[in-house]
Amino acid sequence: MDYSIIGFPRIGIHRELKFATEAYFRSEIDADELKRVVSQQRMEQWTRQRDAGAGFIPSNDFSLYDGMLDTAYMLNAIPRRYADLRLSDIDTYFAMARGYQGAQGDVKAFTMKKWFNTNYHYMVPELDDDMELKLRSDAFLDGFHQARSLGIQTKPVVAGPFTFLKLARCTGNKSATDFVDDILFAYADILKRCGENGVEWLQVDEPYLVMDLTMGDVALFRKLYQTLLEQKGTVKVLLQTYFGDVRDCYRQLCELPFDGIGLDFVEGKQTAALVAANGFPKDKILFADL
C-alpha cells in the first residue's frame, strides 16, 4: 500500500544544509555551490523515501531557512525595505530571514513567532498596504522537475492561503481580508502552473485549521477553497492539516471537493472521533497521521 509523507527533514544527516548556509553567510562559498548542496540533499531525500516505498513523496518541502518565509517570497510579499536594497534574489531572501547590514543599507529581519505547539519558530510574513500578492515564478516546481529527472514523481507542497493570511502581520491600514482577491489569483496561478507541468497531486498545508476558528474564519476558508477548487483542472488537491483537531471546520472539509484530506489522528483525537462517528466521504482519499 502506498503511503504519504507530509514533509521530510531538510537539514541533512550530517547537518549539511546548516553548514552550507553558514559558509555562504561567511562568503566562503558562492550561490552556485549552495544550490549544488541543496540539489544533492533533495536527491538523497527523495531516493530514501522512494526506496522505503513511499508513494506520495513531497517536493518543495525543502527550505533554505523557513517555510513561511518561502511562501512570502513566492507570493511577492516582499516589503519595500528589502526590495530597495537591490540585492540578488537569494540575498533578498536571506535579508528577510536574518536582516542585512552592508553597503546597500541596514534592515532588520522579519520577526519570529512560535510555530503552533512546537519549539520551532517561523518568520512572520508582513503585508504592507501597497503590496500586490502574486506568484513570482515557477520556483516552487524546481524540486518537482529535479525529482522527475531522476524518475521520481513527487507532490509539490505549498503552505495554504488560509494559513498564510491568518499568520501574516498587516503593517498598515489594510486587514488580511483585503488581500483575498490577490491571494486567490496567486494560488489559481499555482494550480495552473502545476497543470501545465504535469503535476498529478498538489499538497496544500493548512495547519491553522486546528486552531479555534470563528464563524468568520470558517467563511474565509470556505470562500478561498470554493473558488480555487473550481480552477484545479487536472490537478488533484490534497488538503493537509496537523498539530490537532479540525472539529470547527470538519463539515466544510467534507463538503468541499478536495481529492484527498490529510488529518492528524494523534493529537487530533476529536477529529478521529468525528471520522469514526460520521464516516468520511467515499470520493475522497483520506491521509491520516496515526
CSV table of C-alpha atoms in Angstrom, one decimal:
chain,number,residue,atom,x,y,z
A,1,MET,CA,0.0,0.0,0.0
A,2,ASP,CA,1.2,3.5,-0.9
A,3,TYR,CA,1.7,5.9,2.0
A,4,SER,CA,2.1,9.7,2.1
A,5,ILE,CA,4.8,11.7,3.8
A,6,ILE,CA,3.8,15.2,4.8
A,7,GLY,CA,7.4,16.6,4.6
A,8,PHE,CA,10.9,15.4,5.2
A,9,PRO,CA,13.7,16.9,7.4
A,10,ARG,CA,15.8,19.0,5.3
A,11,ILE,CA,18.9,19.7,7.3
A,12,GLY,CA,20.8,16.6,6.2
A,13,ILE,CA,22.1,13.6,8.0
A,14,HIS,CA,25.3,15.4,9.0
A,15,ARG,CA,23.7,18.9,9.0
A,16,GLU,CA,25.0,19.6,5.5
A,17,LEU,CA,22.4,22.4,4.9
A,18,LYS,CA,23.3,24.2,8.1
A,19,PHE,CA,27.0,24.1,7.3
A,20,ALA,CA,26.5,25.2,3.7
A,21,THR,CA,24.3,28.2,4.6
A,22,GLU,CA,26.6,29.3,7.3
A,23,ALA,CA,29.5,29.0,4.8
A,24,TYR,CA,27.5,31.2,2.4
A,25,PHE,CA,26.9,33.8,5.1
A,26,ARG,CA,30.6,33.9,5.7
A,27,SER,CA,31.3,34.3,1.9
A,28,GLU,CA,33.2,31.0,1.9
A,29,ILE,CA,31.1,29.6,-0.8
A,30,ASP,CA,29.0,31.2,-3.6
A,31,ALA,CA,25.4,30.9,-4.5
A,32,ASP,CA,26.1,28.2,-7.1
A,33,GLU,CA,27.8,26.0,-4.5
A,34,LEU,CA,24.9,26.5,-2.1
A,35,LYS,CA,22.5,25.4,-4.8
A,36,ARG,CA,24.6,22.3,-5.5
A,37,VAL,CA,24.4,21.3,-1.9
A,38,VAL,CA,20.6,21.8,-2.0
A,39,SER,CA,20.3,19.8,-5.1
A,40,GLN,CA,22.3,16.9,-3.6
A,41,GLN,CA,20.3,16.9,-0.3
A,42,ARG,CA,17.0,16.9,-2.1
A,43,MET,CA,18.1,14.0,-4.3
A,44,GLU,CA,19.2,12.0,-1.2
A,45,GLN,CA,15.8,12.6,0.5
A,46,TRP,CA,13.7,11.6,-2.5
A,47,THR,CA,15.8,8.5,-3.1
A,48,ARG,CA,15.5,7.4,0.6
A,49,GLN,CA,11.7,7.9,0.5
A,50,ARG,CA,11.3,6.0,-2.8
A,51,ASP,CA,13.5,3.1,-1.6
A,52,ALA,CA,11.3,3.0,1.6
A,53,GLY,CA,8.2,2.5,-0.5
A,54,ALA,CA,6.6,5.9,-0.2
A,55,GLY,CA,4.0,6.5,-2.9
A,56,PHE,CA,3.3,10.2,-2.2
A,57,ILE,CA,6.8,11.8,-2.0
A,58,PRO,CA,6.8,15.6,-1.3
A,59,SER,CA,8.8,18.2,-3.1
A,60,ASN,CA,9.1,21.9,-2.3
A,61,ASP,CA,9.1,20.9,1.3
A,62,PHE,CA,12.8,21.8,1.3
A,63,SER,CA,13.7,25.3,2.5
A,64,LEU,CA,16.9,27.2,2.9
A,65,TYR,CA,15.6,28.9,6.0
A,66,ASP,CA,11.9,28.7,6.8
A,67,GLY,CA,8.7,27.6,5.0
A,68,MET,CA,6.6,30.6,5.8
A,69,LEU,CA,9.4,32.9,4.6
A,70,ASP,CA,9.5,30.8,1.4
A,71,THR,CA,5.7,31.3,1.0
A,72,ALA,CA,6.0,35.1,1.5
A,73,TYR,CA,8.8,35.2,-1.1
A,74,MET,CA,6.8,33.1,-3.5
A,75,LEU,CA,3.8,35.3,-3.2
A,76,ASN,CA,5.8,38.6,-3.7
A,77,ALA,CA,5.1,39.6,-0.1
A,78,ILE,CA,8.5,41.4,0.0
A,79,PRO,CA,8.4,44.6,2.0
A,80,ARG,CA,9.9,47.6,0.3
A,81,ARG,CA,12.7,48.0,2.7
A,82,TYR,CA,14.2,44.7,1.4
A,83,ALA,CA,13.4,45.3,-2.3
A,84,ASP,CA,15.1,48.7,-2.1
A,85,LEU,CA,18.4,47.0,-1.1
A,86,ARG,CA,18.5,45.8,-4.8
A,87,LEU,CA,20.3,42.6,-3.8
A,88,SER,CA,20.2,39.3,-5.7
A,89,ASP,CA,17.1,37.1,-5.2
A,90,ILE,CA,18.8,34.8,-2.7
A,91,ASP,CA,20.3,37.7,-0.7
A,92,THR,CA,17.0,39.5,-0.6
A,93,TYR,CA,15.5,36.2,0.8
A,94,PHE,CA,18.3,36.0,3.4
A,95,ALA,CA,17.9,39.7,4.3
A,96,MET,CA,14.2,39.0,5.2
A,97,ALA,CA,15.4,36.0,7.2
A,98,ARG,CA,18.5,37.5,9.0
A,99,GLY,CA,18.5,41.2,8.4
A,100,TYR,CA,21.1,43.0,6.3
A,101,GLN,CA,23.9,45.4,7.3
A,102,GLY,CA,26.2,46.4,4.5
A,103,ALA,CA,26.9,48.7,1.6
A,104,GLN,CA,23.3,48.5,0.3
A,105,GLY,CA,21.7,49.5,3.6
A,106,ASP,CA,20.7,48.4,7.1
A,107,VAL,CA,17.5,46.5,7.7
A,108,LYS,CA,16.2,44.1,10.4
A,109,ALA,CA,14.8,40.7,9.7
A,110,PHE,CA,11.2,39.6,9.9
A,111,THR,CA,10.0,38.9,13.4
A,112,MET,CA,9.7,35.3,14.6
A,113,LYS,CA,6.9,33.5,16.4
A,114,LYS,CA,6.3,30.0,17.8
A,115,TRP,CA,5.1,27.6,15.2
A,116,PHE,CA,1.9,26.3,16.7
A,117,ASN,CA,2.7,23.8,19.6
A,118,THR,CA,6.3,23.1,18.6
A,119,ASN,CA,9.6,24.6,19.7
A,120,TYR,CA,10.2,25.7,16.1
A,121,HIS,CA,9.8,29.4,15.3
A,122,TYR,CA,8.7,30.7,11.9
A,123,MET,CA,9.3,34.1,10.2
A,124,VAL,CA,6.2,36.2,10.3
A,125,PRO,CA,5.2,37.5,6.8
A,126,GLU,CA,4.4,41.2,6.5
A,127,LEU,CA,1.6,42.6,4.4
A,128,ASP,CA,2.0,46.3,3.5
A,129,ASP,CA,-0.8,48.3,2.1
A,130,ASP,CA,0.8,48.8,-1.2
A,131,MET,CA,1.8,45.2,-1.7
A,132,GLU,CA,0.5,43.1,-4.6
A,133,LEU,CA,0.4,39.4,-3.8
A,134,LYS,CA,1.1,37.3,-6.9
A,135,LEU,CA,3.1,34.3,-7.9
A,136,ARG,CA,6.6,35.5,-8.6
A,137,SER,CA,7.9,32.5,-10.5
A,138,ASP,CA,7.8,28.7,-11.1
A,139,ALA,CA,10.5,28.2,-8.5
A,140,PHE,CA,8.1,26.1,-6.3
A,141,LEU,CA,8.3,23.5,-9.1
A,142,ASP,CA,12.1,23.3,-9.1
A,143,GLY,CA,12.1,20.2,-6.9
A,144,PHE,CA,9.4,18.6,-8.8
A,145,HIS,CA,11.4,18.9,-12.1
A,146,GLN,CA,14.6,17.7,-10.4
A,147,ALA,CA,12.9,14.7,-8.9
A,148,ARG,CA,11.2,13.8,-12.2
A,149,SER,CA,14.6,13.9,-13.9
A,150,LEU,CA,15.6,11.2,-11.5
A,151,GLY,CA,12.5,9.1,-12.4
A,152,ILE,CA,10.7,10.1,-9.1
A,153,GLN,CA,7.2,11.5,-9.2
A,154,THR,CA,6.5,13.9,-6.4
A,155,LYS,CA,3.7,16.0,-5.0
A,156,PRO,CA,4.7,19.7,-4.6
A,157,VAL,CA,3.9,21.1,-1.2
A,158,VAL,CA,2.8,24.7,-0.6
A,159,ALA,CA,1.5,26.5,2.5
A,160,GLY,CA,-2.1,27.2,2.1
A,161,PRO,CA,-3.7,30.7,1.5
A,162,PHE,CA,-5.8,30.4,4.7
A,163,THR,CA,-2.9,29.7,7.0
A,164,PHE,CA,-0.8,32.4,5.2
A,165,LEU,CA,-3.4,35.1,5.7
A,166,LYS,CA,-4.0,34.1,9.3
A,167,LEU,CA,-0.3,34.1,10.3
A,168,ALA,CA,0.8,37.2,8.3
A,169,ARG,CA,1.0,40.6,10.0
A,170,CYS,CA,-0.6,43.5,8.4
A,171,THR,CA,1.6,46.6,8.8
A,172,GLY,CA,-0.8,49.3,7.6
A,173,ASN,CA,-4.5,50.1,7.4
A,174,LYS,CA,-5.5,47.0,5.5
A,175,SER,CA,-6.6,43.8,7.1
A,176,ALA,CA,-5.9,40.2,5.8
A,177,THR,CA,-9.2,40.0,4.1
A,178,ASP,CA,-8.2,43.0,1.9
A,179,PHE,CA,-5.7,40.6,0.3
A,180,VAL,CA,-8.1,37.8,-0.5
A,181,ASP,CA,-8.6,38.6,-4.2
A,182,ASP,CA,-4.8,38.9,-4.8
A,183,ILE,CA,-4.1,35.6,-3.0
A,184,LEU,CA,-6.8,33.8,-4.9
A,185,PHE,CA,-5.2,34.9,-8.2
A,186,ALA,CA,-1.8,33.8,-6.9
A,187,TYR,CA,-3.0,30.3,-5.9
A,188,ALA,CA,-5.1,29.9,-9.1
A,189,ASP,CA,-1.8,30.6,-10.9
A,190,ILE,CA,-0.1,27.9,-8.8
A,191,LEU,CA,-2.7,25.4,-9.9
A,192,LYS,CA,-2.4,26.5,-13.5
A,193,ARG,CA,1.4,26.1,-13.5
A,194,CYS,CA,1.0,22.7,-11.8
A,195,GLY,CA,-1.3,21.5,-14.6
A,196,GLU,CA,0.9,22.8,-17.3
A,197,ASN,CA,3.9,21.0,-15.8
A,198,GLY,CA,2.3,17.6,-15.3
A,199,VAL,CA,1.8,17.7,-11.6
A,200,GLU,CA,-0.7,15.0,-10.5
A,201,TRP,CA,-1.1,15.9,-6.8
A,202,LEU,CA,-0.5,19.3,-5.1
A,203,GLN,CA,-0.3,19.2,-1.3
A,204,VAL,CA,-1.7,22.4,0.4
A,205,ASP,CA,-0.8,22.7,4.1
A,206,GLU,CA,-3.4,24.4,6.3
A,207,PRO,CA,-2.3,23.8,9.9
A,208,TYR,CA,-4.2,26.9,11.1
A,209,LEU,CA,-7.4,24.8,10.7
A,210,VAL,CA,-6.7,23.2,14.0
A,211,MET,CA,-6.9,26.5,15.9
A,212,ASP,CA,-10.2,27.7,17.5
A,213,LEU,CA,-12.0,29.1,14.4
A,214,THR,CA,-14.6,31.9,14.4
A,215,MET,CA,-17.5,31.8,12.0
A,216,GLY,CA,-15.6,34.4,10.0
A,217,ASP,CA,-12.6,32.2,9.8
A,218,VAL,CA,-14.7,29.3,8.5
A,219,ALA,CA,-16.4,31.5,6.0
A,220,LEU,CA,-13.0,32.8,4.8
A,221,PHE,CA,-11.6,29.2,4.4
A,222,ARG,CA,-14.7,28.1,2.6
A,223,LYS,CA,-14.6,31.1,0.2
A,224,LEU,CA,-10.9,30.5,-0.6
A,225,TYR,CA,-11.3,26.9,-1.5
A,226,GLN,CA,-14.7,27.1,-3.2
A,227,THR,CA,-13.0,29.5,-5.6
A,228,LEU,CA,-9.7,27.7,-6.0
A,229,LEU,CA,-11.0,24.1,-6.4
A,230,GLU,CA,-13.2,25.2,-9.3
A,231,GLN,CA,-9.9,26.0,-11.1
A,232,LYS,CA,-7.8,23.0,-10.3
A,233,GLY,CA,-8.2,21.4,-13.7
A,234,THR,CA,-6.5,18.0,-13.8
A,235,VAL,CA,-4.5,18.6,-10.6
A,236,LYS,CA,-5.6,16.6,-7.6
A,237,VAL,CA,-5.5,18.7,-4.4
A,238,LEU,CA,-4.5,17.2,-1.0
A,239,LEU,CA,-5.5,19.4,1.9
A,240,GLN,CA,-3.2,18.6,4.8
A,241,THR,CA,-3.5,19.6,8.5
A,242,TYR,CA,-1.5,18.7,11.5
A,243,PHE,CA,-1.0,19.5,15.2
A,244,GLY,CA,-4.6,19.0,16.3
A,245,ASP,CA,-8.3,18.8,15.6
A,246,VAL,CA,-10.4,20.3,12.8
A,247,ARG,CA,-13.7,20.0,14.6
A,248,ASP,CA,-14.6,23.6,13.9
A,249,CYS,CA,-14.5,23.0,10.1
A,250,TYR,CA,-14.9,19.3,9.7
A,251,ARG,CA,-18.2,19.6,7.9
A,252,GLN,CA,-16.8,22.2,5.4
A,253,LEU,CA,-13.8,20.0,4.8
A,254,CYS,CA,-16.0,17.1,3.9
A,255,GLU,CA,-18.3,19.2,1.7
A,256,LEU,CA,-15.5,20.9,-0.4
A,257,PRO,CA,-14.3,18.9,-3.4
A,258,PHE,CA,-10.9,18.0,-2.3
A,259,ASP,CA,-9.3,14.9,-3.8
A,260,GLY,CA,-7.6,14.0,-0.6
A,261,ILE,CA,-7.5,15.2,3.0
A,262,GLY,CA,-4.7,14.6,5.5
A,263,LEU,CA,-5.7,14.7,9.1
A,264,ASP,CA,-3.9,14.3,12.4
A,265,PHE,CA,-5.3,11.5,14.4
A,266,VAL,CA,-2.6,11.6,17.0
A,267,GLU,CA,-3.1,15.0,18.5
A,268,GLY,CA,-6.4,15.4,16.7
A,269,LYS,CA,-8.4,12.8,18.7
A,270,GLN,CA,-11.7,14.7,18.3
A,271,THR,CA,-11.2,14.6,14.5
A,272,ALA,CA,-10.6,10.9,14.7
A,273,ALA,CA,-13.9,10.5,16.7
A,274,LEU,CA,-15.7,12.6,14.1
A,275,VAL,CA,-14.5,10.3,11.3
A,276,ALA,CA,-15.4,7.2,13.3
A,277,ALA,CA,-18.9,8.5,14.1
A,278,ASN,CA,-19.7,10.1,10.8
A,279,GLY,CA,-17.6,8.3,8.3
A,280,PHE,CA,-15.7,10.0,5.5
A,281,PRO,CA,-16.8,10.9,2.0
A,282,LYS,CA,-16.1,7.9,-0.2
A,283,ASP,CA,-15.0,10.1,-3.1
A,284,LYS,CA,-12.0,11.4,-1.2
A,285,ILE,CA,-8.8,9.7,-0.2
A,286,LEU,CA,-8.1,10.1,3.5
A,287,PHE,CA,-4.5,10.5,4.6
A,288,ALA,CA,-4.1,10.0,8.4
A,289,ASP,CA,-1.2,10.8,10.8
A,290,LEU,CA,-1.6,7.8,13.1
